[in-house]
PDB file of C-alpha atoms in Angstrom:
ATOM      1  CA  ASN A 269      -2.891  18.783  -4.926  1.00  0.00           C
ATOM      2  CA  ALA A 270      -3.805  15.929  -7.204  1.00  0.00           C
ATOM      3  CA  GLY A 271      -1.343  13.442  -5.760  1.00  0.00           C
ATOM      4  CA  VAL A 272      -1.582  10.047  -7.472  1.00  0.00           C
ATOM      5  CA  THR A 273      -4.283   9.795 -10.148  1.00  0.00           C
ATOM      6  CA  GLN A 274      -5.405   6.447 -11.532  1.00  0.00           C
ATOM      7  CA  THR A 275      -7.787   5.905 -14.526  1.00  0.00           C
ATOM      8  CA  PRO A 276     -10.079   4.325 -15.090  1.00  0.00           C
ATOM      9  CA  LYS A 277     -11.803   3.605 -11.728  1.00  0.00           C
ATOM     10  CA  PHE A 278     -13.664   0.634 -13.069  1.00  0.00           C
ATOM     11  CA  GLN A 279     -13.145  -1.691 -16.093  1.00  0.00           C
ATOM     12  CA  VAL A 280     -14.620  -4.900 -17.388  1.00  0.00           C
ATOM     13  CA  LEU A 281     -12.633  -6.827 -19.960  1.00  0.00           C
ATOM     14  CA  LYS A 282     -13.167  -9.962 -21.941  1.00  0.00           C
ATOM     15  CA  THR A 283     -10.561 -12.715 -21.755  1.00  0.00           C
ATOM     16  CA  GLY A 284      -7.865 -12.033 -24.232  1.00  0.00           C
ATOM     17  CA  GLN A 285      -8.407  -8.310 -24.481  1.00  0.00           C
ATOM     18  CA  SER A 286      -5.575  -5.916 -23.787  1.00  0.00           C
ATOM     19  CA  MET A 287      -5.728  -2.593 -21.962  1.00  0.00           C
ATOM     20  CA  THR A 288      -3.606   0.041 -20.211  1.00  0.00           C
ATOM     21  CA  LEU A 289      -4.195   1.274 -16.655  1.00  0.00           C
ATOM     22  CA  GLN A 290      -3.061   4.830 -16.294  1.00  0.00           C
ATOM     23  CA  CYS A 291      -1.141   6.312 -13.324  1.00  0.00           C
ATOM     24  CA  ALA A 292       0.115   9.870 -12.986  1.00  0.00           C
ATOM     25  CA  GLN A 293       1.704  11.684 -10.077  1.00  0.00           C
ATOM     26  CA  ASP A 294       2.379  15.442  -9.685  1.00  0.00           C
ATOM     27  CA  MET A 295       4.824  15.211  -6.739  1.00  0.00           C
ATOM     28  CA  ASN A 296       8.008  14.816  -8.748  1.00  0.00           C
ATOM     29  CA  HIS A 297       8.555  11.350  -7.111  1.00  0.00           C
ATOM     30  CA  GLU A 298      11.231   9.171  -8.492  1.00  0.00           C
ATOM     31  CA  TYR A 299       9.775   5.982  -7.309  1.00  0.00           C
ATOM     32  CA  MET A 300       6.475   4.581  -8.722  1.00  0.00           C
ATOM     33  CA  SER A 301       4.902   1.186  -8.377  1.00  0.00           C
ATOM     34  CA  TRP A 302       1.915  -1.004  -9.116  1.00  0.00           C
ATOM     35  CA  TYR A 303       0.238  -3.379  -6.688  1.00  0.00           C
ATOM     36  CA  ARG A 304      -2.684  -5.680  -6.991  1.00  0.00           C
ATOM     37  CA  GLN A 305      -4.916  -6.414  -3.933  1.00  0.00           C
ATOM     38  CA  ASP A 306      -6.779  -9.625  -3.780  1.00  0.00           C
ATOM     39  CA  PRO A 307      -9.022 -10.983  -0.937  1.00  0.00           C
ATOM     40  CA  GLY A 308      -6.865 -13.018   1.506  1.00  0.00           C
ATOM     41  CA  MET A 309      -3.711 -12.179  -0.362  1.00  0.00           C
ATOM     42  CA  GLY A 310      -3.069  -8.581   0.676  1.00  0.00           C
ATOM     43  CA  LEU A 311      -1.167  -6.147  -1.645  1.00  0.00           C
ATOM     44  CA  ARG A 312       1.347  -7.665  -3.907  1.00  0.00           C
ATOM     45  CA  LEU A 313       3.946  -5.757  -5.979  1.00  0.00           C
ATOM     46  CA  ILE A 314       3.595  -6.193  -9.701  1.00  0.00           C
ATOM     47  CA  HIS A 315       6.289  -3.779 -11.204  1.00  0.00           C
ATOM     48  CA  TYR A 316       8.124  -0.718 -10.007  1.00  0.00           C
ATOM     49  CA  SER A 317      10.301   2.073 -11.323  1.00  0.00           C
ATOM     50  CA  VAL A 318      13.029   4.081  -9.611  1.00  0.00           C
ATOM     51  CA  GLY A 319      13.045   6.744 -12.286  1.00  0.00           C
ATOM     52  CA  ALA A 320      12.361   7.564 -15.966  1.00  0.00           C
ATOM     53  CA  GLY A 321      13.638   4.747 -18.203  1.00  0.00           C
ATOM     54  CA  ILE A 322      14.092   2.266 -15.295  1.00  0.00           C
ATOM     55  CA  THR A 323      11.730  -0.507 -14.447  1.00  0.00           C
ATOM     56  CA  ASP A 324      11.909  -3.787 -12.640  1.00  0.00           C
ATOM     57  CA  GLN A 325       9.714  -6.680 -11.726  1.00  0.00           C
ATOM     58  CA  GLY A 326       8.004  -7.192  -8.421  1.00  0.00           C
ATOM     59  CA  GLU A 327       6.531 -10.337  -6.853  1.00  0.00           C
ATOM     60  CA  VAL A 328       3.791 -11.048  -9.467  1.00  0.00           C
ATOM     61  CA  PRO A 329       4.905  -9.529 -12.900  1.00  0.00           C
ATOM     62  CA  ASN A 330       3.597 -12.212 -15.256  1.00  0.00           C
ATOM     63  CA  GLY A 331       1.043 -10.946 -17.717  1.00  0.00           C
ATOM     64  CA  TYR A 332       1.871  -7.275 -17.172  1.00  0.00           C
ATOM     65  CA  ASN A 333       4.169  -4.754 -18.877  1.00  0.00           C
ATOM     66  CA  VAL A 334       5.262  -1.352 -17.770  1.00  0.00           C
ATOM     67  CA  SER A 335       7.352   1.553 -19.088  1.00  0.00           C
ATOM     68  CA  ARG A 336       8.400   4.836 -17.603  1.00  0.00           C
ATOM     69  CA  SER A 337       9.067   7.506 -20.229  1.00  0.00           C
ATOM     70  CA  THR A 338       8.391  10.500 -17.940  1.00  0.00           C
ATOM     71  CA  THR A 339       8.728  11.070 -14.187  1.00  0.00           C
ATOM     72  CA  GLU A 340       4.978  11.720 -13.941  1.00  0.00           C
ATOM     73  CA  ASP A 341       3.496   8.698 -15.706  1.00  0.00           C
ATOM     74  CA  PHE A 342       3.761   4.975 -15.082  1.00  0.00           C
ATOM     75  CA  PRO A 343       1.193   2.995 -17.120  1.00  0.00           C
ATOM     76  CA  LEU A 344       0.443  -0.686 -16.534  1.00  0.00           C
ATOM     77  CA  ARG A 345      -0.420  -2.780 -19.631  1.00  0.00           C
ATOM     78  CA  LEU A 346      -2.308  -6.061 -19.583  1.00  0.00           C
ATOM     79  CA  LEU A 347      -1.248  -7.856 -22.745  1.00  0.00           C
ATOM     80  CA  SER A 348      -3.963 -10.539 -22.887  1.00  0.00           C
ATOM     81  CA  ALA A 349      -6.327 -10.399 -19.964  1.00  0.00           C
ATOM     82  CA  ALA A 350      -7.141 -13.495 -18.005  1.00  0.00           C
ATOM     83  CA  PRO A 351      -9.813 -14.088 -15.279  1.00  0.00           C
ATOM     84  CA  SER A 352      -6.913 -14.526 -12.810  1.00  0.00           C
ATOM     85  CA  GLN A 353      -6.112 -10.774 -13.327  1.00  0.00           C
ATOM     86  CA  THR A 354      -9.483  -9.743 -11.911  1.00  0.00           C
ATOM     87  CA  SER A 355      -8.292  -7.638  -9.001  1.00  0.00           C
ATOM     88  CA  VAL A 356      -8.096  -4.111  -7.585  1.00  0.00           C
ATOM     89  CA  TYR A 357      -4.948  -2.375  -8.852  1.00  0.00           C
ATOM     90  CA  PHE A 358      -3.165   0.406  -6.970  1.00  0.00           C
ATOM     91  CA  CYS A 359      -0.486   2.750  -8.129  1.00  0.00           C
ATOM     92  CA  ALA A 360       1.879   4.331  -5.502  1.00  0.00           C
ATOM     93  CA  SER A 361       4.677   6.849  -5.550  1.00  0.00           C
ATOM     94  CA  SER A 362       7.344   8.128  -3.173  1.00  0.00           C
ATOM     95  CA  TYR A 363      10.672   9.744  -2.930  1.00  0.00           C
ATOM     96  CA  GLU A 364      13.565   7.426  -3.551  1.00  0.00           C
ATOM     97  CA  ARG A 365      16.229   6.938  -0.897  1.00  0.00           C
ATOM     98  CA  ALA A 366      14.414   8.829   1.805  1.00  0.00           C
ATOM     99  CA  ALA A 367      13.523   7.166   5.031  1.00  0.00           C
ATOM    100  CA  ASN A 368      11.302   9.941   6.295  1.00  0.00           C
ATOM    101  CA  THR A 369       8.925  10.295   3.456  1.00  0.00           C
ATOM    102  CA  GLU A 370       5.711   8.364   2.967  1.00  0.00           C
ATOM    103  CA  ALA A 371       4.240   6.411   0.058  1.00  0.00           C
ATOM    104  CA  PHE A 372       1.098   7.920  -1.599  1.00  0.00           C
ATOM    105  CA  PHE A 373      -1.514   5.734  -3.234  1.00  0.00           C
ATOM    106  CA  GLY A 374      -4.062   6.279  -5.927  1.00  0.00           C
ATOM    107  CA  GLN A 375      -7.719   5.463  -5.434  1.00  0.00           C
ATOM    108  CA  GLY A 376      -7.409   2.088  -7.344  1.00  0.00           C
ATOM    109  CA  THR A 377      -8.755   0.542 -10.500  1.00  0.00           C
ATOM    110  CA  ARG A 378     -11.249  -2.264 -10.075  1.00  0.00           C
ATOM    111  CA  LEU A 379     -10.775  -4.669 -12.990  1.00  0.00           C
ATOM    112  CA  THR A 380     -13.058  -7.560 -13.807  1.00  0.00           C
ATOM    113  CA  VAL A 381     -11.980 -10.016 -16.553  1.00  0.00           C
ATOM    114  CA  VAL A 382     -14.864 -12.247 -17.792  1.00  0.00           C
TER     115      VAL A 382
ATOM    116  CA  LYS B 291      12.232 -13.014   2.434  1.00  0.00           C
ATOM    117  CA  GLN B 292      10.452 -10.390   4.438  1.00  0.00           C
ATOM    118  CA  GLU B 293       7.040 -11.301   5.795  1.00  0.00           C
ATOM    119  CA  VAL B 294       4.640  -9.046   7.524  1.00  0.00           C
ATOM    120  CA  THR B 295       1.823 -10.309   9.803  1.00  0.00           C
ATOM    121  CA  GLN B 296      -1.053  -8.497  11.283  1.00  0.00           C
ATOM    122  CA  ILE B 297      -3.013  -9.728  14.216  1.00  0.00           C
ATOM    123  CA  PRO B 298      -5.925  -9.839  14.797  1.00  0.00           C
ATOM    124  CA  ALA B 299      -7.417 -10.062  11.226  1.00  0.00           C
ATOM    125  CA  ALA B 300     -10.664  -8.522  12.477  1.00  0.00           C
ATOM    126  CA  LEU B 301     -11.545  -6.614  15.607  1.00  0.00           C
ATOM    127  CA  SER B 302     -14.967  -5.307  16.887  1.00  0.00           C
ATOM    128  CA  VAL B 303     -15.055  -2.932  19.740  1.00  0.00           C
ATOM    129  CA  PRO B 304     -17.555  -0.581  21.405  1.00  0.00           C
ATOM    130  CA  GLU B 305     -17.163   3.130  20.867  1.00  0.00           C
ATOM    131  CA  GLY B 306     -14.750   4.904  23.266  1.00  0.00           C
ATOM    132  CA  GLU B 307     -12.505   1.910  23.843  1.00  0.00           C
ATOM    133  CA  ASN B 308      -8.752   2.269  23.482  1.00  0.00           C
ATOM    134  CA  LEU B 309      -7.302  -0.451  21.217  1.00  0.00           C
ATOM    135  CA  VAL B 310      -4.016  -1.861  19.849  1.00  0.00           C
ATOM    136  CA  LEU B 311      -3.394  -3.262  16.493  1.00  0.00           C
ATOM    137  CA  ASN B 312      -0.263  -5.469  15.957  1.00  0.00           C
ATOM    138  CA  CYS B 313       2.145  -5.832  13.124  1.00  0.00           C
ATOM    139  CA  SER B 314       5.161  -8.132  13.092  1.00  0.00           C
ATOM    140  CA  PHE B 315       7.857  -8.524  10.430  1.00  0.00           C
ATOM    141  CA  THR B 316      10.529 -11.278  10.073  1.00  0.00           C
ATOM    142  CA  ASP B 317      13.547  -9.182   8.964  1.00  0.00           C
ATOM    143  CA  SER B 318      14.519  -6.459  11.292  1.00  0.00           C
ATOM    144  CA  ALA B 319      16.643  -4.684   8.613  1.00  0.00           C
ATOM    145  CA  ILE B 320      13.906  -2.263   7.616  1.00  0.00           C
ATOM    146  CA  TYR B 321      14.110   1.272   6.293  1.00  0.00           C
ATOM    147  CA  ASN B 322      10.805   2.454   7.718  1.00  0.00           C
ATOM    148  CA  LEU B 323       7.371   1.243   8.585  1.00  0.00           C
ATOM    149  CA  GLN B 324       4.104   2.781   7.533  1.00  0.00           C
ATOM    150  CA  TRP B 325       0.550   2.425   8.750  1.00  0.00           C
ATOM    151  CA  PHE B 326      -2.269   2.893   6.370  1.00  0.00           C
ATOM    152  CA  ARG B 327      -6.027   3.154   6.530  1.00  0.00           C
ATOM    153  CA  GLN B 328      -8.309   1.686   3.818  1.00  0.00           C
ATOM    154  CA  ASP B 329     -12.019   2.307   3.686  1.00  0.00           C
ATOM    155  CA  PRO B 330     -14.140  -0.124   1.655  1.00  0.00           C
ATOM    156  CA  GLY B 331     -13.730   0.395  -2.086  1.00  0.00           C
ATOM    157  CA  LYS B 332     -11.195   3.181  -1.531  1.00  0.00           C
ATOM    158  CA  GLY B 333      -7.428   3.728  -1.774  1.00  0.00           C
ATOM    159  CA  LEU B 334      -4.858   3.710   0.914  1.00  0.00           C
ATOM    160  CA  THR B 335      -4.459   6.635   3.205  1.00  0.00           C
ATOM    161  CA  SER B 336      -1.146   7.024   5.095  1.00  0.00           C
ATOM    162  CA  LEU B 337      -1.591   7.474   8.791  1.00  0.00           C
ATOM    163  CA  LEU B 338       1.861   7.300  10.288  1.00  0.00           C
ATOM    164  CA  LEU B 339       5.452   6.621   9.154  1.00  0.00           C
ATOM    165  CA  ILE B 340       8.207   5.539  11.580  1.00  0.00           C
ATOM    166  CA  GLN B 341      11.797   5.622  10.423  1.00  0.00           C
ATOM    167  CA  SER B 342      13.959   2.737  11.467  1.00  0.00           C
ATOM    168  CA  SER B 343      15.822   5.072  13.830  1.00  0.00           C
ATOM    169  CA  GLN B 344      12.637   6.132  15.569  1.00  0.00           C
ATOM    170  CA  ARG B 345      10.689   4.440  18.375  1.00  0.00           C
ATOM    171  CA  GLU B 346       7.257   6.015  17.915  1.00  0.00           C
ATOM    172  CA  GLN B 347       5.167   8.586  16.079  1.00  0.00           C
ATOM    173  CA  THR B 348       1.962  10.312  17.097  1.00  0.00           C
ATOM    174  CA  SER B 349      -0.847  11.920  15.191  1.00  0.00           C
ATOM    175  CA  GLY B 350      -3.936  12.934  17.115  1.00  0.00           C
ATOM    176  CA  ARG B 351      -5.467   9.856  18.727  1.00  0.00           C
ATOM    177  CA  LEU B 352      -3.049   7.600  16.919  1.00  0.00           C
ATOM    178  CA  ASN B 353       0.258   6.444  18.237  1.00  0.00           C
ATOM    179  CA  ALA B 354       2.561   4.010  16.436  1.00  0.00           C
ATOM    180  CA  SER B 355       5.495   2.327  18.039  1.00  0.00           C
ATOM    181  CA  LEU B 356       8.360   0.469  16.599  1.00  0.00           C
ATOM    182  CA  ASP B 357      10.673  -2.164  18.102  1.00  0.00           C
ATOM    183  CA  LYS B 358      13.058  -3.213  15.269  1.00  0.00           C
ATOM    184  CA  SER B 359      14.900  -5.721  17.289  1.00  0.00           C
ATOM    185  CA  SER B 360      11.823  -7.771  18.110  1.00  0.00           C
ATOM    186  CA  GLY B 361      10.322  -7.149  14.633  1.00  0.00           C
ATOM    187  CA  ARG B 362       7.145  -5.551  16.005  1.00  0.00           C
ATOM    188  CA  SER B 363       5.017  -2.455  15.650  1.00  0.00           C
ATOM    189  CA  THR B 364       1.804  -1.440  17.324  1.00  0.00           C
ATOM    190  CA  LEU B 365      -0.852   1.047  16.420  1.00  0.00           C
ATOM    191  CA  TYR B 366      -2.673   2.465  19.367  1.00  0.00           C
ATOM    192  CA  ILE B 367      -6.018   4.182  18.826  1.00  0.00           C
ATOM    193  CA  ALA B 368      -7.328   6.170  21.753  1.00  0.00           C
ATOM    194  CA  ALA B 369     -11.002   6.708  22.418  1.00  0.00           C
ATOM    195  CA  SER B 370     -12.212   4.900  19.295  1.00  0.00           C
ATOM    196  CA  GLN B 371     -15.095   6.295  17.213  1.00  0.00           C
ATOM    197  CA  PRO B 372     -17.405   4.729  14.646  1.00  0.00           C
ATOM    198  CA  GLY B 373     -15.599   6.742  12.020  1.00  0.00           C
ATOM    199  CA  ASP B 374     -12.469   4.781  12.767  1.00  0.00           C
ATOM    200  CA  SER B 375     -14.059   1.657  11.326  1.00  0.00           C
ATOM    201  CA  ALA B 376     -11.796   0.635   8.333  1.00  0.00           C
ATOM    202  CA  THR B 377      -9.039  -1.818   7.475  1.00  0.00           C
ATOM    203  CA  TYR B 378      -5.647  -0.882   8.865  1.00  0.00           C
ATOM    204  CA  LEU B 379      -2.543  -1.939   6.938  1.00  0.00           C
ATOM    205  CA  CYS B 380       0.993  -2.123   8.066  1.00  0.00           C
ATOM    206  CA  ALA B 381       3.822  -2.076   5.482  1.00  0.00           C
ATOM    207  CA  VAL B 382       7.622  -2.186   5.768  1.00  0.00           C
ATOM    208  CA  LYS B 383      10.080  -0.710   3.433  1.00  0.00           C
ATOM    209  CA  GLY B 384      13.102  -2.966   3.232  1.00  0.00           C
ATOM    210  CA  GLY B 385      15.664  -0.686   1.723  1.00  0.00           C
ATOM    211  CA  SER B 386      16.287   2.656   0.130  1.00  0.00           C
ATOM    212  CA  GLN B 387      14.350   1.557  -2.928  1.00  0.00           C
ATOM    213  CA  GLY B 388      10.601   2.125  -2.322  1.00  0.00           C
ATOM    214  CA  ASN B 389       9.262  -1.455  -2.339  1.00  0.00           C
ATOM    215  CA  LEU B 390       6.728  -1.830   0.378  1.00  0.00           C
ATOM    216  CA  ILE B 391       5.781  -5.230   1.791  1.00  0.00           C
ATOM    217  CA  PHE B 392       2.306  -5.365   3.306  1.00  0.00           C
ATOM    218  CA  GLY B 393       0.559  -7.277   5.943  1.00  0.00           C
ATOM    219  CA  LYS B 394      -2.937  -8.515   5.212  1.00  0.00           C
ATOM    220  CA  GLY B 395      -4.559  -5.909   7.431  1.00  0.00           C
ATOM    221  CA  THR B 396      -6.841  -5.709  10.475  1.00  0.00           C
ATOM    222  CA  LYS B 397     -10.438  -4.882   9.860  1.00  0.00           C
ATOM    223  CA  LEU B 398     -11.695  -2.761  12.636  1.00  0.00           C
ATOM    224  CA  SER B 399     -15.375  -2.163  13.472  1.00  0.00           C
ATOM    225  CA  VAL B 400     -16.224   0.364  16.162  1.00  0.00           C
ATOM    226  CA  LYS B 401     -19.826   0.011  17.295  1.00  0.00           C
ATOM    227  CA  PRO B 402     -21.799   3.051  18.476  1.00  0.00           C
TER     228      PRO B 402
END
């Protein structure tokens, strides 16, 4: 069982560069989301999707784009990287509309913007 | 707006001690509550999930309770071991959509 797979694990970007963080899940979960984790701030929701073709903004969406063309994949795009986007990024998935199922997280992508 | 608070922020105990981690939330209209463990540099591992209709869940040495009316959950760890050292995160799901709202975590250190 692969679960939730994130790539890459580590990335260093220069200010202004763009990149895509990949997230894939093999559990046929409708719901997928991206969080960033910063010291002292906890995990904050960036964007989420409740199914293919449907995305919405979370708490901190500025500077990030998402799309959901398949159930399995939910990439996060940084359009023009800024030092403030230095963080650890986590992708998560779960079944929608089910109170008794847990959320699963990937291992994270540690991004440094210089 | 839902807010989740975890107290204490850090805890250091000797091996073998029973301990309680606390989580409080401001809006009692939650769908479920989930406890996670995070090891340094790693992802989140789900420990226990409590549905809003449940009072507690148990897994091995872990027991989580939920009191929705008072906006509180506790994670009880029995007979702590050095391998339990990690950061423990509490998260609430506010509705049928899957958005989780996290506390900032309790960093636990169990000394041999």
